Amino acid sequence: MARFEARKVGEQAFAQGGIEKIGDAQVTERPRLRELARVVARLRKHAGVDESHGAILVMCWHYTKHWIPDTRLNGLHAMSPFLRRSAEFFRPLYRRLPVPIKAPLRRWILGPAEPKPSSPGSEYGQRLAVETEAFTAQTDVHDLPAIAHYWSNRYLLPKLEAFGFSNPDGFFARYLELAHAGADSRPVRFASLGCGNCDTEVRVAGLLAGRGLRDFIIDCVDINRAMLDRGQALAAAAGVSEHIRPVVGDFNDWRPETRYAAIMANQSLHHVLKLEGLFAAIEQALDANGRLVTSDMIGRNGHMRWPEALEIVQEFWAELPPQSRYNVQLKRHEERFGNWDCSSEGFEGIRAQDVLRLLIERFDFELFVAYANLIDIFIDRSFGPHFDVNEAADLAFIDRVHARDEAEILAGRIKPTHMMAVLRKRPYAGETQTFAHLTPRFCLRP
């Protein structure tokens, strides 16, 4: 029954998709049928999917990809209308499958990830599949609730303006412009690691071009081809295509082919497993006067709170009404704050607590602005949507959390979870700019 139904779906795809040859997707090919049987068995065990529906699910996904040469499911624009509709229908079903199913099913359908890491290991491969799946459909990876913008405009903006910029785009543009001025060769080469959709890079390129800079190229490095494709479209729409060069690459195994006047890392270092290797590659790739310019997370792994911060979070948590304790992202009620480990499946915050320590060991700091800890919980995507910027009581609560956060960080009792930093190769004889006494070493948790 399963084979007959799968073949029916395939024949329909042939008829409507204009496909003449099955190739390696042939349902009668015994090795692939044995592999299909193994995948369906796992579907039955872990997801409660019966055999016939499991086979149809797998084969339909298979048909929507393998009959179109060099087309992955992310490239829906290249499919015939029937195949595009099929892929769009089955993608939500795939996302609802448990993690033990996703990785083998994705490998069976799409083949090995591209590019393949040098020594991925089974755990690495599964995490990579989860990470890729999570970000493939995200067109805006930096969106935040309105309450986050209230907090940043009121409290973070004045700090940043003291250093000559008011937001991350201005921060990156400022230091890439300085790097451009000190570069020895033209065109000036920059790189951005883990660039995602290249939205920040496109805006920064526009800022630089608006300041009269023309001879520069930003190599935008990311493992997710779908996001790079969106980046190319954004660059074209913004008129900066000549400055944006997409590069498919895994920053866990990055091997730069040229030298750079500056390297950007915008909210990407906390996704890196092999930080030591990446920082060594960055150091080697930078010009003598080059800069590493980064805005990133430096708190506990998985964006969890350390015990000293968690205790204070629970104090404020007790004040929240029940409806504000609902985790919008995880879709669950948390009577007490759950301190969720975001690195349990993918690479989100996988080694966040090592980022600052390893940077201190290898580089010198030109600029270091560290901020926030407790406030993260109440303004981020999980619980931030519950706070209304038009409600005085909600704003007063956020103001109190910030005041406690700031006092505890300045006293050294808790450590900041965010940084904006500019790093230089050693030896660097210049000064290190910091906010108050929050130097890199002061902000490093013992």
Tab-separated table of C-alpha atoms in Angstrom:
chain	number	residue	atom	x	y	z
A	1	MET	CA	0.000	0.000	0.000
A	2	ALA	CA	2.725	2.462	0.982
A	3	ARG	CA	4.739	1.813	-2.183
A	4	PHE	CA	1.615	2.095	-4.369
A	5	GLU	CA	0.554	5.411	-2.795
A	6	ALA	CA	4.075	6.810	-3.023
A	7	ARG	CA	4.256	5.828	-6.686
A	8	LYS	CA	0.873	7.535	-7.289
A	9	VAL	CA	2.239	10.755	-5.841
A	10	GLY	CA	5.323	10.376	-7.996
A	11	GLU	CA	3.326	9.795	-11.154
A	12	GLN	CA	1.281	12.897	-10.428
A	13	ALA	CA	4.495	14.871	-10.021
A	14	PHE	CA	5.711	13.502	-13.345
A	15	ALA	CA	2.527	14.554	-15.090
A	16	GLN	CA	2.283	18.055	-13.629
A	17	GLY	CA	5.958	18.846	-13.201
A	18	GLY	CA	7.044	17.928	-16.722
A	19	ILE	CA	9.604	15.363	-15.474
A	20	GLU	CA	10.708	12.641	-17.873
A	21	LYS	CA	13.353	10.767	-15.874
A	22	ILE	CA	13.339	9.392	-12.356
A	23	GLY	CA	17.104	8.989	-11.978
A	24	ASP	CA	18.252	8.057	-8.476
A	25	ALA	CA	14.785	8.739	-7.034
A	26	GLN	CA	13.437	5.508	-8.534
A	27	VAL	CA	11.175	3.853	-5.968
A	28	THR	CA	12.189	0.381	-7.136
A	29	GLU	CA	15.865	0.960	-6.317
A	30	ARG	CA	16.537	-1.521	-3.506
A	31	PRO	CA	19.210	0.365	-1.484
A	32	ARG	CA	17.028	3.464	-1.280
A	33	LEU	CA	13.989	1.359	-0.347
A	34	ARG	CA	15.956	-0.218	2.490
A	35	GLU	CA	16.954	3.268	3.645
A	36	LEU	CA	13.341	4.417	3.317
A	37	ALA	CA	12.242	1.476	5.468
A	38	ARG	CA	14.679	2.491	8.198
A	39	VAL	CA	13.445	6.104	8.170
A	40	VAL	CA	9.796	5.017	8.249
A	41	ALA	CA	10.584	2.709	11.173
A	42	ARG	CA	11.938	5.673	13.111
A	43	LEU	CA	8.875	7.709	12.191
A	44	ARG	CA	6.660	4.946	13.594
A	45	LYS	CA	8.702	4.658	16.785
A	46	HIS	CA	9.259	8.332	17.632
A	47	ALA	CA	6.387	10.176	15.982
A	48	GLY	CA	3.524	7.677	15.984
A	49	VAL	CA	3.238	7.833	12.184
A	50	ASP	CA	1.828	4.683	10.594
A	51	GLU	CA	3.796	2.920	7.894
A	52	SER	CA	1.808	4.008	4.852
A	53	HIS	CA	1.640	7.683	5.832
A	54	GLY	CA	5.304	7.665	6.860
A	55	ALA	CA	6.338	6.319	3.468
A	56	ILE	CA	4.173	8.827	1.641
A	57	LEU	CA	5.594	11.688	3.716
A	58	VAL	CA	9.175	10.660	3.005
A	59	MET	CA	8.642	9.912	-0.669
A	60	CYS	CA	6.763	13.150	-1.324
A	61	TRP	CA	9.575	15.140	0.203
A	62	HIS	CA	11.961	13.102	-1.874
A	63	TYR	CA	10.040	13.734	-5.088
A	64	THR	CA	9.930	17.496	-4.523
A	65	LYS	CA	13.720	17.625	-4.541
A	66	HIS	CA	15.464	14.848	-6.454
A	67	TRP	CA	13.790	15.304	-9.830
A	68	ILE	CA	15.121	18.835	-10.219
A	69	PRO	CA	18.927	18.882	-10.694
A	70	ASP	CA	20.905	21.090	-8.280
A	71	THR	CA	17.768	22.350	-6.523
A	72	ARG	CA	17.353	22.061	-2.751
A	73	LEU	CA	14.037	22.506	-0.993
A	74	ASN	CA	15.090	26.006	0.027
A	75	GLY	CA	15.079	27.075	-3.610
A	76	LEU	CA	11.314	26.872	-4.048
A	77	HIS	CA	11.398	29.562	-6.717
A	78	ALA	CA	13.109	27.138	-9.107
A	79	MET	CA	10.388	24.461	-8.866
A	80	SER	CA	7.370	23.881	-11.006
A	81	PRO	CA	4.121	25.126	-9.420
A	82	PHE	CA	3.090	21.583	-8.403
A	83	LEU	CA	6.404	20.760	-6.775
A	84	ARG	CA	6.523	24.131	-5.058
A	85	ARG	CA	3.071	23.534	-3.565
A	86	SER	CA	4.127	20.052	-2.474
A	87	ALA	CA	7.223	21.330	-0.712
A	88	GLU	CA	5.296	24.122	0.976
A	89	PHE	CA	2.704	21.597	2.189
A	90	PHE	CA	5.172	19.119	3.659
A	91	ARG	CA	7.623	21.608	5.192
A	92	PRO	CA	5.372	22.372	8.257
A	93	LEU	CA	4.854	18.634	8.806
A	94	TYR	CA	8.595	18.115	8.775
A	95	ARG	CA	9.191	20.901	11.292
A	96	ARG	CA	6.833	19.228	13.784
A	97	LEU	CA	8.808	15.990	13.776
A	98	PRO	CA	10.996	15.254	16.831
A	99	VAL	CA	14.743	15.915	16.609
A	100	PRO	CA	15.747	12.214	16.327
A	101	ILE	CA	13.790	12.091	13.069
A	102	LYS	CA	14.770	15.418	11.493
A	103	ALA	CA	18.483	14.825	10.965
A	104	PRO	CA	18.276	11.372	9.240
A	105	LEU	CA	15.249	12.448	7.211
A	106	ARG	CA	16.981	15.636	6.043
A	107	ARG	CA	20.155	13.710	5.137
A	108	TRP	CA	18.114	11.144	3.214
A	109	ILE	CA	16.229	13.812	1.290
A	110	LEU	CA	18.898	16.465	0.736
A	111	GLY	CA	22.115	14.503	0.973
A	112	PRO	CA	25.127	15.785	2.949
A	113	ALA	CA	25.209	19.371	4.121
A	114	GLU	CA	27.086	21.799	1.900
A	115	PRO	CA	29.862	22.511	2.654
A	116	LYS	CA	30.624	19.451	4.775
A	117	PRO	CA	32.636	20.164	7.928
A	118	SER	CA	35.992	18.424	8.193
A	119	SER	CA	35.045	16.297	11.221
A	120	PRO	CA	31.347	16.837	11.891
A	121	GLY	CA	30.581	13.775	14.023
A	122	SER	CA	27.019	12.575	14.533
A	123	GLU	CA	26.161	15.094	17.245
A	124	TYR	CA	27.568	17.971	15.193
A	125	GLY	CA	25.557	16.865	12.173
A	126	GLN	CA	22.319	16.742	14.132
A	127	ARG	CA	22.917	20.152	15.691
A	128	LEU	CA	23.764	21.581	12.278
A	129	ALA	CA	20.528	20.220	10.820
A	130	VAL	CA	18.494	21.795	13.628
A	131	GLU	CA	20.333	25.122	13.290
A	132	THR	CA	19.914	25.229	9.520
A	133	GLU	CA	16.229	24.348	9.739
A	134	ALA	CA	15.633	26.994	12.405
A	135	PHE	CA	17.102	29.847	10.380
A	136	THR	CA	16.200	28.866	6.808
A	137	ALA	CA	12.721	30.382	6.963
A	138	GLN	CA	13.645	33.403	9.120
A	139	THR	CA	13.670	36.591	7.100
A	140	ASP	CA	14.345	38.757	10.176
A	141	VAL	CA	16.578	37.085	12.750
A	142	HIS	CA	16.973	40.226	14.873
A	143	ASP	CA	13.308	41.119	15.433
A	144	LEU	CA	12.424	41.917	19.055
A	145	PRO	CA	9.266	42.888	20.984
A	146	ALA	CA	8.358	46.557	21.336
A	147	ILE	CA	9.359	46.564	25.001
A	148	ALA	CA	12.955	45.776	23.977
A	149	HIS	CA	13.058	48.931	21.900
A	150	TYR	CA	11.652	50.943	24.810
A	151	TRP	CA	14.463	49.668	27.030
A	152	SER	CA	17.241	50.105	24.460
A	153	ASN	CA	16.176	53.623	23.494
A	154	ARG	CA	15.917	54.761	27.092
A	155	TYR	CA	18.925	53.033	28.632
A	156	LEU	CA	21.293	51.577	26.037
A	157	LEU	CA	21.229	54.389	23.487
A	158	PRO	CA	22.853	57.000	25.786
A	159	LYS	CA	25.700	54.597	26.549
A	160	LEU	CA	26.398	53.945	22.892
A	161	GLU	CA	26.207	57.595	21.863
A	162	ALA	CA	29.067	58.354	24.245
A	163	PHE	CA	31.269	56.228	21.974
A	164	GLY	CA	30.185	57.812	18.695
A	165	PHE	CA	27.390	55.533	17.474
A	166	SER	CA	23.775	54.875	18.363
A	167	ASN	CA	23.020	51.361	17.097
A	168	PRO	CA	24.787	48.216	15.812
A	169	ASP	CA	24.721	49.397	12.179
A	170	GLY	CA	26.433	52.650	13.127
A	171	PHE	CA	28.897	50.735	15.298
A	172	PHE	CA	29.993	48.447	12.465
A	173	ALA	CA	30.070	51.258	9.909
A	174	ARG	CA	32.209	53.458	12.174
A	175	TYR	CA	34.942	50.890	12.679
A	176	LEU	CA	34.894	49.529	9.142
A	177	GLU	CA	35.335	53.117	7.939
A	178	LEU	CA	38.365	53.510	10.241
A	179	ALA	CA	39.762	50.218	8.969
A	180	HIS	CA	39.211	51.371	5.391
A	181	ALA	CA	41.184	54.556	6.045
A	182	GLY	CA	44.143	52.571	7.379
A	183	ALA	CA	44.143	49.817	4.764
A	184	ASP	CA	47.166	49.452	2.491
A	185	SER	CA	45.507	47.957	-0.595
A	186	ARG	CA	42.421	48.558	-2.725
A	187	PRO	CA	39.735	47.407	-2.942
A	188	VAL	CA	39.554	47.083	0.829
A	189	ARG	CA	38.409	43.638	1.894
A	190	PHE	CA	36.089	43.022	4.826
A	191	ALA	CA	34.481	39.776	6.010
A	192	SER	CA	31.345	39.101	8.032
A	193	LEU	CA	31.119	35.726	9.775
A	194	GLY	CA	27.722	34.114	10.261
A	195	CYS	CA	26.022	36.886	8.326
A	196	GLY	CA	22.667	35.112	7.882
A	197	ASN	CA	20.441	37.168	5.575
A	198	CYS	CA	23.171	39.841	5.189
A	199	ASP	CA	20.685	42.473	6.321
A	200	THR	CA	23.176	44.181	8.642
A	201	GLU	CA	25.930	43.935	6.034
A	202	VAL	CA	23.712	45.485	3.348
A	203	ARG	CA	22.812	48.392	5.619
A	204	VAL	CA	26.459	48.888	6.638
A	205	ALA	CA	27.515	48.841	2.983
A	206	GLY	CA	24.901	51.518	2.313
A	207	LEU	CA	26.214	53.660	5.172
A	208	LEU	CA	29.790	53.347	3.922
A	209	ALA	CA	28.778	54.151	0.358
A	210	GLY	CA	26.838	57.152	1.637
A	211	ARG	CA	30.044	58.430	3.227
A	212	GLY	CA	31.827	58.311	-0.101
A	213	LEU	CA	33.520	54.914	0.171
A	214	ARG	CA	33.348	52.936	-3.051
A	215	ASP	CA	36.330	50.582	-3.186
A	216	PHE	CA	35.383	47.892	-0.659
A	217	ILE	CA	33.947	44.386	-0.639
A	218	ILE	CA	32.298	42.531	2.245
A	219	ASP	CA	32.687	38.732	2.058
A	220	CYS	CA	29.485	37.498	3.721
A	221	VAL	CA	30.159	34.034	5.137
A	222	ASP	CA	27.344	31.711	6.207
A	223	ILE	CA	26.595	27.996	5.934
A	224	ASN	CA	22.952	28.582	5.024
A	225	ARG	CA	22.642	29.098	1.267
A	226	ALA	CA	18.983	30.139	1.462
A	227	MET	CA	19.876	33.037	3.746
A	228	LEU	CA	22.744	34.095	1.475
A	229	ASP	CA	20.331	34.068	-1.462
A	230	ARG	CA	18.070	36.432	0.454
A	231	GLY	CA	21.128	38.578	1.180
A	232	GLN	CA	21.927	38.873	-2.525
A	233	ALA	CA	18.365	39.992	-3.195
A	234	LEU	CA	18.567	42.564	-0.382
A	235	ALA	CA	21.859	43.898	-1.735
A	236	ALA	CA	20.406	44.250	-5.214
A	237	ALA	CA	17.346	46.073	-3.888
A	238	ALA	CA	19.565	48.445	-1.888
A	239	GLY	CA	21.904	49.084	-4.816
A	240	VAL	CA	25.022	47.716	-3.066
A	241	SER	CA	25.485	44.407	-4.911
A	242	GLU	CA	29.016	45.369	-5.943
A	243	HIS	CA	30.002	45.526	-2.258
A	244	ILE	CA	28.382	42.257	-1.076
A	245	ARG	CA	29.978	38.910	-1.913
A	246	PRO	CA	28.172	35.826	-0.535
A	247	VAL	CA	30.438	32.968	0.545
A	248	VAL	CA	29.086	29.576	1.624
A	249	GLY	CA	31.214	28.425	4.530
A	250	ASP	CA	31.129	26.949	8.028
A	251	PHE	CA	32.822	29.232	10.543
A	252	ASN	CA	33.646	26.162	12.632
A	253	ASP	CA	36.115	25.303	9.887
A	254	TRP	CA	36.785	28.696	8.287
A	255	ARG	CA	39.887	28.914	6.143
A	256	PRO	CA	40.169	32.435	4.740
A	257	GLU	CA	41.761	32.780	1.326
A	258	THR	CA	42.764	36.427	1.683
A	259	ARG	CA	43.583	39.044	4.306
A	260	TYR	CA	41.099	41.539	5.647
A	261	ALA	CA	41.205	45.080	6.999
A	262	ALA	CA	38.318	44.192	9.316
A	263	ILE	CA	36.181	41.171	10.183
A	264	MET	CA	32.625	41.552	11.467
A	265	ALA	CA	30.821	39.131	13.771
A	266	ASN	CA	27.258	40.252	14.460
A	267	GLN	CA	25.521	37.962	16.980
A	268	SER	CA	27.329	34.967	15.538
A	269	LEU	CA	30.205	34.045	17.873
A	270	HIS	CA	27.820	32.487	20.389
A	271	HIS	CA	26.874	29.951	17.671
A	272	VAL	CA	30.462	28.731	17.208
A	273	LEU	CA	31.557	25.385	18.597
A	274	LYS	CA	35.232	25.600	17.622
A	275	LEU	CA	35.969	29.063	18.966
A	276	GLU	CA	39.697	28.497	19.397
A	277	GLY	CA	40.117	27.555	15.747
A	278	LEU	CA	37.972	30.437	14.528
A	279	PHE	CA	39.841	33.041	16.589
A	280	ALA	CA	43.153	31.670	15.325
A	281	ALA	CA	41.871	31.953	11.737
A	282	ILE	CA	40.677	35.511	12.363
A	283	GLU	CA	44.028	36.523	13.832
A	284	GLN	CA	45.828	35.089	10.815
A	285	ALA	CA	43.441	36.694	8.320
A	286	LEU	CA	43.594	40.229	9.733
A	287	ASP	CA	46.020	42.787	8.365
A	288	ALA	CA	48.638	44.069	10.819
A	289	ASN	CA	46.335	46.961	11.755
A	290	GLY	CA	43.138	45.004	11.182
A	291	ARG	CA	40.126	44.928	13.489
A	292	LEU	CA	37.697	42.297	14.708
A	293	VAL	CA	34.403	44.164	15.205
A	294	THR	CA	31.767	42.229	17.109
A	295	SER	CA	28.414	42.585	18.826
A	296	ASP	CA	27.605	39.390	20.695
A	297	MET	CA	26.458	37.414	23.727
A	298	ILE	CA	28.896	36.589	26.526
A	299	GLY	CA	26.665	35.117	29.239
A	300	ARG	CA	26.242	31.525	30.330
A	301	ASN	CA	26.062	28.755	27.722
A	302	GLY	CA	22.620	28.346	26.196
A	303	HIS	CA	21.762	31.891	27.377
A	304	MET	CA	20.951	30.513	30.821
A	305	ARG	CA	21.361	32.630	33.965
A	306	TRP	CA	24.131	31.853	36.418
A	307	PRO	CA	22.810	31.117	39.963
A	308	GLU	CA	23.537	34.612	41.305
A	309	ALA	CA	21.501	36.204	38.501
A	310	LEU	CA	18.800	33.529	38.498
A	311	GLU	CA	17.996	34.229	42.135
A	312	ILE	CA	17.225	37.866	41.320
A	313	VAL	CA	15.220	36.936	38.217
A	314	GLN	CA	13.012	34.704	40.379
A	315	GLU	CA	12.410	37.630	42.754
A	316	PHE	CA	10.972	39.716	39.927
A	317	TRP	CA	9.236	36.670	38.449
A	318	ALA	CA	7.130	36.330	41.588
A	319	GLU	CA	5.609	39.746	40.837
A	320	LEU	CA	4.319	38.749	37.397
A	321	PRO	CA	0.665	37.850	36.827
A	322	PRO	CA	0.068	34.292	35.529
A	323	GLN	CA	-0.530	35.403	31.940
A	324	SER	CA	2.897	37.055	31.809
A	325	ARG	CA	4.607	33.792	32.726
A	326	TYR	CA	3.681	32.133	29.452
A	327	ASN	CA	6.724	31.407	27.272
A	328	VAL	CA	5.700	32.548	23.797
A	329	GLN	CA	8.568	30.739	22.066
A	330	LEU	CA	8.372	27.416	23.905
A	331	LYS	CA	4.574	27.639	24.223
A	332	ARG	CA	4.445	26.698	27.900
A	333	HIS	CA	3.518	28.233	31.251
A	334	GLU	CA	6.395	28.694	33.687
A	335	GLU	CA	5.235	29.120	37.272
A	336	ARG	CA	8.880	29.773	38.086
A	337	PHE	CA	11.281	30.987	35.428
A	338	GLY	CA	12.528	27.874	33.637
A	339	ASN	CA	16.120	28.939	32.824
A	340	TRP	CA	15.909	27.120	29.499
A	341	ASP	CA	19.149	25.910	27.859
A	342	CYS	CA	18.920	27.185	24.266
A	343	SER	CA	21.923	25.083	23.199
A	344	SER	CA	20.221	21.743	23.875
A	345	GLU	CA	19.540	21.055	20.192
A	346	GLY	CA	21.321	23.497	17.886
A	347	PHE	CA	24.218	25.931	18.362
A	348	GLU	CA	22.355	28.793	20.062
A	349	GLY	CA	24.678	29.941	22.848
A	350	ILE	CA	26.678	26.718	22.571
A	351	ARG	CA	29.848	28.295	24.055
A	352	ALA	CA	28.730	31.804	24.925
A	353	GLN	CA	30.524	31.790	28.282
A	354	ASP	CA	33.871	31.076	26.558
A	355	VAL	CA	33.700	33.900	24.022
A	356	LEU	CA	35.056	36.696	26.229
A	357	ARG	CA	37.701	34.557	27.919
A	358	LEU	CA	39.149	33.359	24.609
A	359	LEU	CA	39.112	36.856	23.126
A	360	ILE	CA	41.046	38.161	26.149
A	361	GLU	CA	43.617	35.401	25.686
A	362	ARG	CA	44.294	36.167	22.012
A	363	PHE	CA	43.529	39.854	21.271
A	364	ASP	CA	43.775	43.345	22.741
A	365	PHE	CA	40.697	45.565	23.037
A	366	GLU	CA	40.275	48.949	21.385
A	367	LEU	CA	36.669	49.232	22.575
A	368	PHE	CA	34.598	47.202	25.026
A	369	VAL	CA	31.022	48.126	25.922
A	370	ALA	CA	29.296	45.516	28.105
A	371	TYR	CA	25.698	45.675	29.330
A	372	ALA	CA	22.545	43.877	30.519
A	373	ASN	CA	21.782	40.592	32.241
A	374	LEU	CA	18.556	40.389	34.262
A	375	ILE	CA	16.642	42.570	31.812
A	376	ASP	CA	17.161	40.054	28.986
A	377	ILE	CA	14.500	37.745	30.377
A	378	PHE	CA	11.752	40.375	30.398
A	379	ILE	CA	12.343	42.062	27.037
A	380	ASP	CA	13.310	39.163	24.778
A	381	ARG	CA	11.088	37.082	22.477
A	382	SER	CA	9.877	34.573	25.070
A	383	PHE	CA	8.285	36.939	27.617
A	384	GLY	CA	8.768	40.426	26.188
A	385	PRO	CA	5.517	40.347	24.176
A	386	HIS	CA	3.564	40.408	27.459
A	387	PHE	CA	4.738	43.934	28.298
A	388	ASP	CA	2.812	46.809	26.771
A	389	VAL	CA	4.770	49.989	26.023
A	390	ASN	CA	1.529	51.947	26.495
A	391	GLU	CA	0.982	50.653	30.040
A	392	ALA	CA	2.648	52.721	32.767
A	393	ALA	CA	2.765	49.759	35.157
A	394	ASP	CA	4.643	47.625	32.612
A	395	LEU	CA	7.166	50.375	31.942
A	396	ALA	CA	7.682	50.925	35.656
A	397	PHE	CA	8.423	47.218	36.107
A	398	ILE	CA	11.004	47.269	33.285
A	399	ASP	CA	12.569	50.407	34.789
A	400	ARG	CA	12.956	48.681	38.161
A	401	VAL	CA	14.495	45.557	36.622
A	402	HIS	CA	16.967	47.718	34.701
A	403	ALA	CA	17.954	49.703	37.789
A	404	ARG	CA	18.659	46.509	39.741
A	405	ASP	CA	20.479	45.030	36.749
A	406	GLU	CA	22.729	48.064	36.389
A	407	ALA	CA	23.532	48.208	40.110
A	408	GLU	CA	24.417	44.516	40.335
A	409	ILE	CA	26.643	44.646	37.226
A	410	LEU	CA	28.535	47.737	38.357
A	411	ALA	CA	29.077	46.135	41.758
A	412	GLY	CA	30.450	43.019	40.093
A	413	ARG	CA	27.906	40.700	41.726
A	414	ILE	CA	26.559	39.613	38.329
A	415	LYS	CA	28.239	39.841	34.934
A	416	PRO	CA	26.918	41.375	31.703
A	417	THR	CA	25.607	39.117	28.967
A	418	HIS	CA	26.146	41.444	25.976
A	419	MET	CA	29.162	43.171	24.497
A	420	MET	CA	30.077	45.440	21.621
A	421	ALA	CA	33.809	45.213	21.114
A	422	VAL	CA	36.597	46.129	18.738
A	423	LEU	CA	39.693	43.949	18.990
A	424	ARG	CA	43.179	44.338	17.612
A	425	LYS	CA	46.071	42.012	16.930
A	426	ARG	CA	48.866	42.098	19.470
A	427	PRO	CA	50.787	44.152	20.245
A	428	TYR	CA	48.307	47.038	20.357
A	429	ALA	CA	49.609	50.189	22.045
A	430	GLY	CA	46.380	52.195	22.051
A	431	GLU	CA	43.906	52.750	24.868
A	432	THR	CA	40.901	50.575	25.618
A	433	GLN	CA	37.616	52.479	25.753
A	434	THR	CA	35.087	51.064	28.217
A	435	PHE	CA	31.864	52.097	29.920
A	436	ALA	CA	32.693	53.040	33.517
A	437	HIS	CA	35.017	50.440	35.037
A	438	LEU	CA	33.528	47.530	33.053
A	439	THR	CA	36.762	46.280	31.474
A	440	PRO	CA	36.880	42.905	29.730
A	441	ARG	CA	38.514	41.233	32.730
A	442	PHE	CA	36.089	42.810	35.221
A	443	CYS	CA	33.195	41.421	33.168
A	444	LEU	CA	34.646	37.895	32.998
A	445	ARG	CA	32.966	35.545	35.448
A	446	PRO	CA	35.542	33.571	37.508
